[in-house]
Amino acid sequence: MDFSKLSPKEQICEAGRRMYAAGMASANDGNISLRQKDGSILCTPTGVSKGYMEPDMICTVSPEGDLLDPGKGYTPSSEIKMHLGVYKNLPQVNAVVHAHPVYATTFAAAGESLTAPVLIESVEQFHHVPCVKYAAPSTSELADSIVPYLKESTALLMEFHGALTWSSGLLKAYMKMESLEFYARILYQMRAIGSTNALPDDRVAQLLEIKEKLGIE
Ligand SMILES: [Zn+2]
């Protein structure tokens, strides 16, 4: 499937299907948004399984969160403020994905940032993933709590809650959630076998240099 050929609303439905199929959003968990060229934001409806969405269920809101189009009569995600906070602070970002992947959420529940350099892809993609202190879901408190981390990281965990990724496009933001979960899973399993192995600092620096040379985003 060529993701880029899908309409923006279809992209959200497809990302939701993948997220649900990958076990990263049980029941009605998770939410996805996509900023359009006119600045309005498409977002998933609340109270709906992200694995079974149709394009006419997707809501549209203004950058301030005002409802512009409820889709087929749905209410925007209760976490829309968190998404709007990302768009407001990162003009180059056009897609935000929030999910509860099992291993990443295990570290989030434990209040642990992911810092161990144990996979070359994770070092290149995340360097480290901070865990933001608990804030109540759906509130401005949560939206405000993530702001200090947006410019220094490319993904984050939210304590007692789940994970957040963002990027210039939806496929990239979604893939980042998969990569984050893979990183968390490997970290978890390394602990299970009692390993504290990690790349030394000079090798991490070298990897980051290579990444810059190759122009990896
Ligand atoms: Zn959540």
Tab-separated table of C-alpha atoms and ligand atoms in Angstrom:
chain	number	residue	atom	x	y	z
A	1	MET	CA	0.000	0.000	0.000
A	2	ASP	CA	1.265	3.472	-0.900
A	3	PHE	CA	0.397	5.441	2.232
A	4	SER	CA	1.068	8.783	0.541
A	5	LYS	CA	-1.698	8.125	-2.015
A	6	LEU	CA	-4.359	7.867	0.686
A	7	SER	CA	-6.493	10.900	1.529
A	8	PRO	CA	-5.603	12.538	4.884
A	9	LYS	CA	-8.645	10.965	6.596
A	10	GLU	CA	-7.835	7.557	5.104
A	11	GLN	CA	-4.254	7.923	6.352
A	12	ILE	CA	-5.579	8.380	9.895
A	13	CYS	CA	-7.817	5.293	9.560
A	14	GLU	CA	-4.928	3.216	8.198
A	15	ALA	CA	-2.548	4.345	10.959
A	16	GLY	CA	-5.298	3.475	13.482
A	17	ARG	CA	-5.715	-0.010	11.998
A	18	ARG	CA	-1.956	-0.646	12.187
A	19	MET	CA	-1.764	0.707	15.733
A	20	TYR	CA	-4.646	-1.495	16.912
A	21	ALA	CA	-3.365	-4.574	15.051
A	22	ALA	CA	0.077	-4.090	16.611
A	23	GLY	CA	-1.480	-4.127	20.087
A	24	MET	CA	-0.477	-0.538	20.752
A	25	ALA	CA	-4.016	0.661	21.591
A	26	SER	CA	-6.441	-1.613	23.432
A	27	ALA	CA	-10.194	-0.978	23.417
A	28	ASN	CA	-10.723	2.699	22.484
A	29	ASP	CA	-7.243	3.851	23.552
A	30	GLY	CA	-4.928	6.084	21.565
A	31	ASN	CA	-5.453	9.063	19.299
A	32	ILE	CA	-4.036	10.368	16.049
A	33	SER	CA	-4.047	13.810	14.439
A	34	LEU	CA	-2.885	15.338	11.198
A	35	ARG	CA	-2.404	19.042	10.436
A	36	GLN	CA	-3.704	20.080	7.036
A	37	LYS	CA	-2.269	22.733	4.717
A	38	ASP	CA	-4.922	25.275	5.784
A	39	GLY	CA	-3.828	24.874	9.427
A	40	SER	CA	-6.924	22.951	10.536
A	41	ILE	CA	-6.332	19.665	12.322
A	42	LEU	CA	-7.938	16.303	11.609
A	43	CYS	CA	-8.230	14.081	14.666
A	44	THR	CA	-9.612	10.746	15.735
A	45	PRO	CA	-12.964	10.706	17.550
A	46	THR	CA	-13.236	9.817	21.225
A	47	GLY	CA	-14.810	6.560	22.379
A	48	VAL	CA	-14.040	4.651	19.201
A	49	SER	CA	-11.637	1.752	18.592
A	50	LYS	CA	-8.794	3.044	16.465
A	51	GLY	CA	-8.771	-0.271	14.610
A	52	TYR	CA	-12.199	0.221	13.068
A	53	MET	CA	-12.473	3.853	11.993
A	54	GLU	CA	-14.008	5.066	8.729
A	55	PRO	CA	-12.970	8.386	7.101
A	56	ASP	CA	-16.347	10.029	7.875
A	57	MET	CA	-15.736	9.486	11.621
A	58	ILE	CA	-12.698	11.789	11.632
A	59	CYS	CA	-13.265	15.208	13.266
A	60	THR	CA	-11.754	18.556	12.244
A	61	VAL	CA	-10.722	21.227	14.745
A	62	SER	CA	-9.117	24.666	14.527
A	63	PRO	CA	-5.563	25.241	15.877
A	64	GLU	CA	-7.285	26.559	19.038
A	65	GLY	CA	-9.343	23.379	19.402
A	66	ASP	CA	-12.715	24.702	18.224
A	67	LEU	CA	-14.788	22.029	16.502
A	68	LEU	CA	-15.017	22.805	12.779
A	69	ASP	CA	-16.507	19.492	11.604
A	70	PRO	CA	-17.656	16.622	13.829
A	71	GLY	CA	-17.398	14.098	11.008
A	72	LYS	CA	-20.470	11.863	11.229
A	73	GLY	CA	-21.465	13.401	14.581
A	74	TYR	CA	-18.457	12.383	16.662
A	75	THR	CA	-16.588	14.231	19.407
A	76	PRO	CA	-12.860	14.926	18.960
A	77	SER	CA	-10.370	12.994	21.061
A	78	SER	CA	-10.287	14.030	24.717
A	79	GLU	CA	-6.506	14.405	24.296
A	80	ILE	CA	-6.757	16.981	21.515
A	81	LYS	CA	-5.163	19.697	23.719
A	82	MET	CA	-1.965	17.628	23.904
A	83	HIS	CA	-1.868	17.358	20.101
A	84	LEU	CA	-2.530	21.087	19.650
A	85	GLY	CA	0.329	21.858	22.031
A	86	VAL	CA	2.717	19.923	19.798
A	87	TYR	CA	1.572	21.739	16.635
A	88	LYS	CA	1.764	25.136	18.330
A	89	ASN	CA	5.347	24.560	19.459
A	90	LEU	CA	6.687	22.669	16.447
A	91	PRO	CA	5.694	24.349	13.165
A	92	GLN	CA	7.471	21.669	11.080
A	93	VAL	CA	5.357	18.888	12.598
A	94	ASN	CA	2.145	17.832	10.862
A	95	ALA	CA	1.264	14.554	12.556
A	96	VAL	CA	0.990	13.356	16.164
A	97	VAL	CA	0.381	9.814	17.405
A	98	HIS	CA	-0.513	8.831	20.962
A	99	ALA	CA	-0.672	5.155	21.930
A	100	HIS	CA	-0.316	2.753	24.846
A	101	PRO	CA	2.173	0.180	23.510
A	102	VAL	CA	2.795	-2.537	26.108
A	103	TYR	CA	6.547	-2.218	26.679
A	104	ALA	CA	6.836	1.554	26.282
A	105	THR	CA	3.848	1.932	28.621
A	106	THR	CA	5.487	-0.406	31.138
A	107	PHE	CA	8.405	2.045	31.373
A	108	ALA	CA	5.944	4.972	31.440
A	109	ALA	CA	4.054	3.371	34.332
A	110	ALA	CA	7.376	2.877	36.107
A	111	GLY	CA	8.232	6.551	35.489
A	112	GLU	CA	11.454	5.652	33.670
A	113	SER	CA	12.988	7.498	30.735
A	114	LEU	CA	14.577	5.335	28.036
A	115	THR	CA	18.219	6.318	28.000
A	116	ALA	CA	20.281	3.150	27.525
A	117	PRO	CA	22.075	3.102	24.152
A	118	VAL	CA	21.448	-0.536	23.264
A	119	LEU	CA	20.367	-0.467	19.612
A	120	ILE	CA	21.994	1.542	16.835
A	121	GLU	CA	18.616	2.461	15.297
A	122	SER	CA	17.307	3.703	18.633
A	123	VAL	CA	20.398	5.808	19.289
A	124	GLU	CA	20.046	7.376	15.844
A	125	GLN	CA	16.324	7.879	16.050
A	126	PHE	CA	15.742	8.820	19.680
A	127	HIS	CA	19.047	9.222	21.478
A	128	HIS	CA	16.915	9.210	24.624
A	129	VAL	CA	13.175	9.244	25.327
A	130	PRO	CA	12.222	11.276	28.409
A	131	CYS	CA	9.373	10.232	30.703
A	132	VAL	CA	7.279	13.300	31.539
A	133	LYS	CA	5.946	13.458	35.121
A	134	TYR	CA	2.292	12.550	35.582
A	135	ALA	CA	-0.400	15.017	34.586
A	136	ALA	CA	-4.130	14.258	34.425
A	137	PRO	CA	-5.349	13.144	30.981
A	138	SER	CA	-7.362	15.523	28.770
A	139	THR	CA	-6.256	18.599	30.797
A	140	SER	CA	-4.197	21.664	29.906
A	141	GLU	CA	-1.859	20.438	32.675
A	142	LEU	CA	-0.950	17.460	30.475
A	143	ALA	CA	-0.611	19.606	27.338
A	144	ASP	CA	1.658	22.051	29.236
A	145	SER	CA	3.728	19.292	30.847
A	146	ILE	CA	5.058	18.006	27.540
A	147	VAL	CA	6.045	21.402	26.079
A	148	PRO	CA	9.530	21.613	27.700
A	149	TYR	CA	10.467	18.274	26.109
A	150	LEU	CA	9.255	18.840	22.564
A	151	LYS	CA	12.319	20.560	21.163
A	152	GLU	CA	14.920	18.313	22.766
A	153	SER	CA	13.334	14.943	21.972
A	154	THR	CA	11.586	13.220	19.109
A	155	ALA	CA	9.277	11.075	21.247
A	156	LEU	CA	8.268	10.882	24.882
A	157	LEU	CA	6.669	8.754	27.548
A	158	MET	CA	4.005	10.081	29.899
A	159	GLU	CA	4.120	8.713	33.440
A	160	PHE	CA	1.327	6.265	34.338
A	161	HIS	CA	-0.058	6.694	30.829
A	162	GLY	CA	1.618	5.935	27.488
A	163	ALA	CA	3.710	7.299	24.638
A	164	LEU	CA	3.679	10.204	22.192
A	165	THR	CA	5.429	10.560	18.822
A	166	TRP	CA	5.309	13.261	16.163
A	167	SER	CA	6.809	13.988	12.760
A	168	SER	CA	6.430	15.898	9.504
A	169	GLY	CA	3.974	13.291	8.180
A	170	LEU	CA	1.677	10.640	9.603
A	171	LEU	CA	3.470	7.542	8.333
A	172	LYS	CA	6.720	8.744	9.913
A	173	ALA	CA	5.012	9.598	13.215
A	174	TYR	CA	3.330	6.179	13.264
A	175	MET	CA	6.543	4.314	12.371
A	176	LYS	CA	8.293	6.162	15.161
A	177	MET	CA	5.756	4.716	17.609
A	178	GLU	CA	6.578	1.216	16.322
A	179	SER	CA	10.328	1.906	16.673
A	180	LEU	CA	9.849	3.303	20.174
A	181	GLU	CA	7.951	0.181	21.204
A	182	PHE	CA	10.661	-2.056	19.714
A	183	TYR	CA	13.341	-0.147	21.652
A	184	ALA	CA	11.337	-0.447	24.889
A	185	ARG	CA	10.783	-4.144	24.293
A	186	ILE	CA	14.478	-4.842	23.783
A	187	LEU	CA	15.351	-2.852	26.908
A	188	TYR	CA	12.771	-4.811	28.885
A	189	GLN	CA	14.098	-8.119	27.614
A	190	MET	CA	17.713	-7.185	28.292
A	191	ARG	CA	16.702	-6.612	31.898
A	192	ALA	CA	14.935	-9.973	31.910
A	193	ILE	CA	18.197	-11.730	31.013
A	194	GLY	CA	20.132	-9.562	33.454
A	195	SER	CA	22.117	-7.634	30.822
A	196	THR	CA	23.360	-4.097	31.425
A	197	ASN	CA	25.326	-4.018	28.177
A	198	ALA	CA	25.360	-0.629	26.432
A	199	LEU	CA	27.315	1.191	23.736
A	200	PRO	CA	30.132	3.289	25.221
A	201	ASP	CA	29.847	7.097	24.980
A	202	ASP	CA	32.441	7.447	22.197
A	203	ARG	CA	30.554	4.928	20.066
A	204	VAL	CA	27.266	6.776	20.662
A	205	ALA	CA	28.950	10.032	19.593
A	206	GLN	CA	30.279	8.295	16.485
A	207	LEU	CA	26.807	7.005	15.595
A	208	LEU	CA	25.323	10.482	15.953
A	209	GLU	CA	28.085	11.857	13.707
A	210	ILE	CA	27.357	9.224	11.066
A	211	LYS	CA	23.672	10.050	11.289
A	212	GLU	CA	24.390	13.724	10.691
A	213	LYS	CA	26.694	12.960	7.768
A	214	LEU	CA	24.073	10.770	6.133
A	215	GLY	CA	21.447	13.454	6.726
A	216	ILE	CA	19.090	11.104	8.577
A	217	GLU	CA	16.162	13.083	9.967
B	1	ZN	ZN	-3.742	7.747	26.461
